[in-house]
Short mmCIF file of C-alpha atoms and ligand atoms in Angstrom, two decimals:
data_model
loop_
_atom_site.label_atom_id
_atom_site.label_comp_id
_atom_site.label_asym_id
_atom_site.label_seq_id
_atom_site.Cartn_x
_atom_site.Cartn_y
_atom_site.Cartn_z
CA UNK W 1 108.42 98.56 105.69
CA UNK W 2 108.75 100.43 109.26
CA UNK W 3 105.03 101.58 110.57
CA UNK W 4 105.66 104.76 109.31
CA UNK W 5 106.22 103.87 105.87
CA UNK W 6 103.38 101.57 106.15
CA UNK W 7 100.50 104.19 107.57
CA UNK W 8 102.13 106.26 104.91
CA UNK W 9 101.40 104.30 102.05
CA UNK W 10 98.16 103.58 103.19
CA UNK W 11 97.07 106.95 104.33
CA UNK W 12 98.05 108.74 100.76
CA UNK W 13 97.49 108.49 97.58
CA UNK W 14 99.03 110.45 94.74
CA UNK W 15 96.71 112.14 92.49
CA UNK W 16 97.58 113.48 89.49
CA UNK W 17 95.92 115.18 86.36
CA UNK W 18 96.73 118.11 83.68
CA UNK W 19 94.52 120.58 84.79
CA UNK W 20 95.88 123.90 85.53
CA UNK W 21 94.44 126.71 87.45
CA UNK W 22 93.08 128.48 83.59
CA UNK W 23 90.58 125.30 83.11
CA UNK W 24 88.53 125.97 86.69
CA UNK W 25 86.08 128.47 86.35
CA UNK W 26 86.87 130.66 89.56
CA UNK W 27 85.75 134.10 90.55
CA UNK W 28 88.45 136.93 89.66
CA UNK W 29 89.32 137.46 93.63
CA UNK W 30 89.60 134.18 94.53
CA UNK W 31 91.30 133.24 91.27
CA UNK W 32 93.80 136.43 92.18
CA UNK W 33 94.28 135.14 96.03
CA UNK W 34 95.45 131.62 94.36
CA UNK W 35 97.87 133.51 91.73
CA UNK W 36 99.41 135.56 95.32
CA UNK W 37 99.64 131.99 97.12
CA UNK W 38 101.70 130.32 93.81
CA UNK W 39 103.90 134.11 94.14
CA UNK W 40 104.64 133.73 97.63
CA UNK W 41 105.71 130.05 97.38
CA UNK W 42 108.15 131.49 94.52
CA UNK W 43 109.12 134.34 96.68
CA UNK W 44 109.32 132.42 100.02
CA UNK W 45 113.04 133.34 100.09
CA UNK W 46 112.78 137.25 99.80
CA UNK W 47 109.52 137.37 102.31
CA UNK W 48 111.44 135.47 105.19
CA UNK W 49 114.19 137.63 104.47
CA UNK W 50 111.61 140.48 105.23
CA UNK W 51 110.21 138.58 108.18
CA UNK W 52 107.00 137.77 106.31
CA UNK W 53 105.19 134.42 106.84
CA UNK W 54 104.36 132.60 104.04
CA UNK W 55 100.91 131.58 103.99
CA UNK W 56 100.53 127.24 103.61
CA UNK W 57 97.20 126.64 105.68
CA UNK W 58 94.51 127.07 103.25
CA UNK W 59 90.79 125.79 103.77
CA UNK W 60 88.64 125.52 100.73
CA UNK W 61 85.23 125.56 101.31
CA UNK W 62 81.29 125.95 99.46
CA UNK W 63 78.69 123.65 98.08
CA UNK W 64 79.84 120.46 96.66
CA UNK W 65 80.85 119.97 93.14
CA UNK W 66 82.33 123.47 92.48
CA UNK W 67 85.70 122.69 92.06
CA UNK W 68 87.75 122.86 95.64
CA UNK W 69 89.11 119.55 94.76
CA UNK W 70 90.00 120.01 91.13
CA UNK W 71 91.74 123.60 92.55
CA UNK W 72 94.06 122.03 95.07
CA UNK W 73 95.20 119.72 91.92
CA UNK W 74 95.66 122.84 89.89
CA UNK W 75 97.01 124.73 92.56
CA UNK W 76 100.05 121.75 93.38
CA UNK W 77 100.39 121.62 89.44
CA UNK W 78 101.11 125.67 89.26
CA UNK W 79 103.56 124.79 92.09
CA UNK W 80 105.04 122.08 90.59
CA UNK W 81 104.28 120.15 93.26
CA UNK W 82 102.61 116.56 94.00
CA UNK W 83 99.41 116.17 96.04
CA UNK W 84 98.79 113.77 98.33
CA UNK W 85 95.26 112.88 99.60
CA UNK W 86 94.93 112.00 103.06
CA UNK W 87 92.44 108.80 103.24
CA UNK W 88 90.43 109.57 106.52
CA UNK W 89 90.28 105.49 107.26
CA UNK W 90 93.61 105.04 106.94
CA UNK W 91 94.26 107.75 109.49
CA UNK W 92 91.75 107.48 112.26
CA UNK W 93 92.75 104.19 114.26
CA UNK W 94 90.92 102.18 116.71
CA UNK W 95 93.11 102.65 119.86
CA UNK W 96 93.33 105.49 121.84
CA UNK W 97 95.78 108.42 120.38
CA UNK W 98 96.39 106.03 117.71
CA UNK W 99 94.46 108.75 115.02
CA UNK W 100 96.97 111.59 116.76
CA UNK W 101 100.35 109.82 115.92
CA UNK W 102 98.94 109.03 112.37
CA UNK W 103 98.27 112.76 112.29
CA UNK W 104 101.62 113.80 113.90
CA UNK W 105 103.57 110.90 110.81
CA UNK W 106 101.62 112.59 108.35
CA UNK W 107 102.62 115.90 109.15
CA UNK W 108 105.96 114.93 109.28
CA UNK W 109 106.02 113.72 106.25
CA UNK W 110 104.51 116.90 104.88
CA UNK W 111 107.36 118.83 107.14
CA UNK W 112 110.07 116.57 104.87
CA UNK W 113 108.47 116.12 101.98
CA UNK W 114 107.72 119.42 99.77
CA UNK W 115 104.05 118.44 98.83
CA UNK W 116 100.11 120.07 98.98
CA UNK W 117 98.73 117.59 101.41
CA UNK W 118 95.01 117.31 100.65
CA UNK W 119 92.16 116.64 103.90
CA UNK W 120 89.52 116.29 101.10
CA UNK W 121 86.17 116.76 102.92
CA UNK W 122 87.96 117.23 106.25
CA UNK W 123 84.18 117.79 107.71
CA UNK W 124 84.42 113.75 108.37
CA UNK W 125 87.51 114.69 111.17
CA UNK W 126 86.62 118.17 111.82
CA UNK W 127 83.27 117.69 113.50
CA UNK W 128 82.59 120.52 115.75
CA UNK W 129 83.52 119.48 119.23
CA UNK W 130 80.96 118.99 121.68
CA UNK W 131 77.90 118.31 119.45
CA UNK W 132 75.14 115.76 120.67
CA UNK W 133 76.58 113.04 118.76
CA UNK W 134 79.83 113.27 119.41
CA UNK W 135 82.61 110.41 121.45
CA UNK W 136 85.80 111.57 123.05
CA UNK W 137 87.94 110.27 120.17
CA UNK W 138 86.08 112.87 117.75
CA UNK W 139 87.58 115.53 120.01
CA UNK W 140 90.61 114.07 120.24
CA UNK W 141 91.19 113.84 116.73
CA UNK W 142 90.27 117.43 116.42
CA UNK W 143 92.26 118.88 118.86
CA UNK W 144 95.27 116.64 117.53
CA UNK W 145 95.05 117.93 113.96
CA UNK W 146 94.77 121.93 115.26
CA UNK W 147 98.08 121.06 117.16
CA UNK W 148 99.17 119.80 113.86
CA UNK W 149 97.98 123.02 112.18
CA UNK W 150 99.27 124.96 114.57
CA UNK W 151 103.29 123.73 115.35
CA UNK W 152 104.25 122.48 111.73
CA UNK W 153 106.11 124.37 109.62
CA UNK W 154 105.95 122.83 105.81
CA UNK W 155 107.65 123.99 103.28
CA UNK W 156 104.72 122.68 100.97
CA UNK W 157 100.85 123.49 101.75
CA UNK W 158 98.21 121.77 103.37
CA UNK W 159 94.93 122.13 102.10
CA UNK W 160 91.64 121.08 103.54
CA UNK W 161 88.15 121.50 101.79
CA UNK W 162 84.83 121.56 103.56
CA UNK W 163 81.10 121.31 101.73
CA UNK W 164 79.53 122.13 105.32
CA UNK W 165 82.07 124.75 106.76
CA UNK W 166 78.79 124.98 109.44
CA UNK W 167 80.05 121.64 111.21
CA UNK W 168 83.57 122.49 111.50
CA UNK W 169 84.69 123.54 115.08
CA UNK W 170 85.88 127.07 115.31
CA UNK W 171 89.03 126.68 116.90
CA UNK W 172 89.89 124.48 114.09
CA UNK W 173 89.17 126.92 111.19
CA UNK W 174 91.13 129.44 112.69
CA UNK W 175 94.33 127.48 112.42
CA UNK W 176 93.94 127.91 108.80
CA UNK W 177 95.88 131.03 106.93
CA UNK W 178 93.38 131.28 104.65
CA UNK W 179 89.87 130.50 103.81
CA UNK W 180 88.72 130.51 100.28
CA UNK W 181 84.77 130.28 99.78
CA UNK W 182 83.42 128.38 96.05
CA UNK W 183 80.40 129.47 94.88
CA UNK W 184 78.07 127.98 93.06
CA UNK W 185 77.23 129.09 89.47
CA UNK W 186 75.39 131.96 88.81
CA UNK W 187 72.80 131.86 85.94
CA UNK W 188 75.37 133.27 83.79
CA UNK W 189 77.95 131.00 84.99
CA UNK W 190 75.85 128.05 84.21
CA UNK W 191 75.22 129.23 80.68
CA UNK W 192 78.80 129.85 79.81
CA UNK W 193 79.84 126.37 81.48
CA UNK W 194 77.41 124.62 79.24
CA UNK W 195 78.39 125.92 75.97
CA UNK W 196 82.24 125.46 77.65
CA UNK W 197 81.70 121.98 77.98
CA UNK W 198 79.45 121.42 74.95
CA UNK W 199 82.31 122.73 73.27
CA UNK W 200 84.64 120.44 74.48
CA UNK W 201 82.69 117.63 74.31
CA UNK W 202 81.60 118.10 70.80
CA UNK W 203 77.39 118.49 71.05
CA UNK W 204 75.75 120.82 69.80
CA UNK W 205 74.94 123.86 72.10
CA UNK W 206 70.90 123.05 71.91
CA UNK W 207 67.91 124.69 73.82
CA UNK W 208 67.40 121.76 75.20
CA UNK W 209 70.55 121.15 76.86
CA UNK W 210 70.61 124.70 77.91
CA UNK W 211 67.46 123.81 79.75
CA UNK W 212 68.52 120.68 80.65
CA UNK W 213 71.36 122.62 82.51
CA UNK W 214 69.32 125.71 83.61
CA UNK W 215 68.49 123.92 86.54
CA UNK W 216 71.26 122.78 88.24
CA UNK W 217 73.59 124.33 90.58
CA UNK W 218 77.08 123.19 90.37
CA UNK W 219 79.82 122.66 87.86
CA UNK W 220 79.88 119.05 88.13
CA UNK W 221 75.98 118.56 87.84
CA UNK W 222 76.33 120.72 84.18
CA UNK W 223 79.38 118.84 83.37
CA UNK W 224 77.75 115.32 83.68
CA UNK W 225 74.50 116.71 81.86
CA UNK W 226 76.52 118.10 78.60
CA UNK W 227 78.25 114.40 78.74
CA UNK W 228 75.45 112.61 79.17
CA UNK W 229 74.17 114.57 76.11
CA UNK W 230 77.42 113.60 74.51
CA UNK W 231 76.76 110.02 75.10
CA UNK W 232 73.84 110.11 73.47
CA UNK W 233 74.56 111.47 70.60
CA UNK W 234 77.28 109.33 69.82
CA UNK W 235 74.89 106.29 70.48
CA UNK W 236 71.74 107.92 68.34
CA UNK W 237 72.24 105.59 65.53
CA UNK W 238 72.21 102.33 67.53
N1 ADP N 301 84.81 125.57 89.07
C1 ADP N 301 84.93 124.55 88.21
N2 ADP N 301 85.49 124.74 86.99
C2 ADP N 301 85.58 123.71 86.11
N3 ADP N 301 85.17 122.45 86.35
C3 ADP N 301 84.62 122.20 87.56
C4 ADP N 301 84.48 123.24 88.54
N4 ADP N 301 83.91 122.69 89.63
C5 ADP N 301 83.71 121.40 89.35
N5 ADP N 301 84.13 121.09 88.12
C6 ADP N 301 84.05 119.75 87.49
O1 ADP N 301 83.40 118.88 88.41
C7 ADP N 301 84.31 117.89 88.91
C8 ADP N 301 84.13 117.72 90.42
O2 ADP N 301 84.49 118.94 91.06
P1 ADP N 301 85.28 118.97 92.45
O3 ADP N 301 86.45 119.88 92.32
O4 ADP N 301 85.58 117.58 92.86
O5 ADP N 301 84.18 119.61 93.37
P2 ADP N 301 84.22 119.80 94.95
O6 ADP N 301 85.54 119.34 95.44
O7 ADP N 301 83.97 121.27 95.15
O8 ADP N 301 83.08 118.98 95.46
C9 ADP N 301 85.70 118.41 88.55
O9 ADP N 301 86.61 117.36 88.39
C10 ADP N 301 85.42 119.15 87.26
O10 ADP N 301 85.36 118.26 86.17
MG1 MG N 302 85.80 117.64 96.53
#
């Protein structure tokens, strides 16, 4: 295996799943912005023909466990696409410029290979530049992956998400086309995820879990409440 090859295997992982963009519970404009994104990718032909960029840059961004993740799997599964996760240790190396030509192979690979490339929690490389705690190589690696941003052209997307779009440099976020803010669940939101997922996990939909649930503030916090509720159902009788 060349080095390429190598850092490649390393650096990615596959991930793959069944969800489609109809199970995520999105708002109606960002759930429209995704359905113009999957049209353009189809239409990529007819917009260059007009002269029209498609847009492949996207940054997902908003409180943790409200489904940027599970979207860029839905998203590459409405493209027909795979998606590749970029593991962060795998990438950053210990030499100097060593993180930039990891950056620079995946990238390549992303310019060859029609794929959604995924910087999951990019706020681990995107540090803003210039804060108190930060060592030359943070910058470095910054200002390498806005070159990337910047000078590739893939035929696939890259997609980064961010739970503390505060720490990410400026410069950085504007190399992105697009910028697509999760929200947490409203009241309502929580309600109608509960009895969702109750639903699908077969409990009853009980004051108590609706309580239970009342509380928290992201998808992922309800979902693990209306399983653990699941879970103990099915053990009651032990
Ligand atoms: N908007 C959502 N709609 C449906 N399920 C969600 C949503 N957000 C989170 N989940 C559930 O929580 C899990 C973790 O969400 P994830 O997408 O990883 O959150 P994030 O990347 O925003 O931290 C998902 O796999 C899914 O089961
Ligand atoms: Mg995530």
């Amino acid at each position: 295996m060349n080095g390429t090859a190598s850092l490649l295997s390393g650096a990615l992982s596959e991930r793959t799943g069944a969800v489609r963009l109809d199970d995520v519970v999105l708002r109606t404009g960002t759930r429209r912005i995704l359905d113009d994104l999957v049209r353009e990718f189809r239409g990529q032909g007819q917009l260059r023909a007009c002269g029209i960029r498609r847009r492949s840059k996207l940054i997902f961004h908003g409180p943790p466990g409200c489904g940027k993740t599970l979207t860029a799997l839905a998203l590459a599964n409405s493209l027909a696409l795979p998606l590749y996760v970029v593991r962060f240790d795998a990438v950053v190396g210990s030499y100097l410029g060593q993180t930039a030509t990891h950056l620079r192979q995946l990238f390549q690979f992303a310019e060859s290979a029609c794929c959604v490339l995924l910087f999951d929690e990019i706020d681990a490389l995107g540090k803003r530049r210039g804060s108190p705690s930060d060592v030359g190589e943070l910058d470095r690696i910054v200002i390498a992956l806005m070159q990337e941003l910047e000078l590739s052209q893939i035929p696939g997307f890259v997609v980064a998400t961010s739970n503390l779009p505060g720490s990410l440099d400026d410069a950085l976020w504007r190399r992105f086309d697009l910028a697509l803010r999760f929200s947490a669940p409203t009241k309502v939101e929580v309600t109608r995820f509960t009895r969702t997922k109750a639903k699908s996990f077969n409990v009853p939909l009980t004051k108590m879990l609706l309580a239970n649930t009342s509380r928290l503030q992201s998808y992922a916090d309800i979902e693990k409440a209306v399983e653990d509720a699941a879970r103990r159902a099915a053990l009651r009788d032990l």
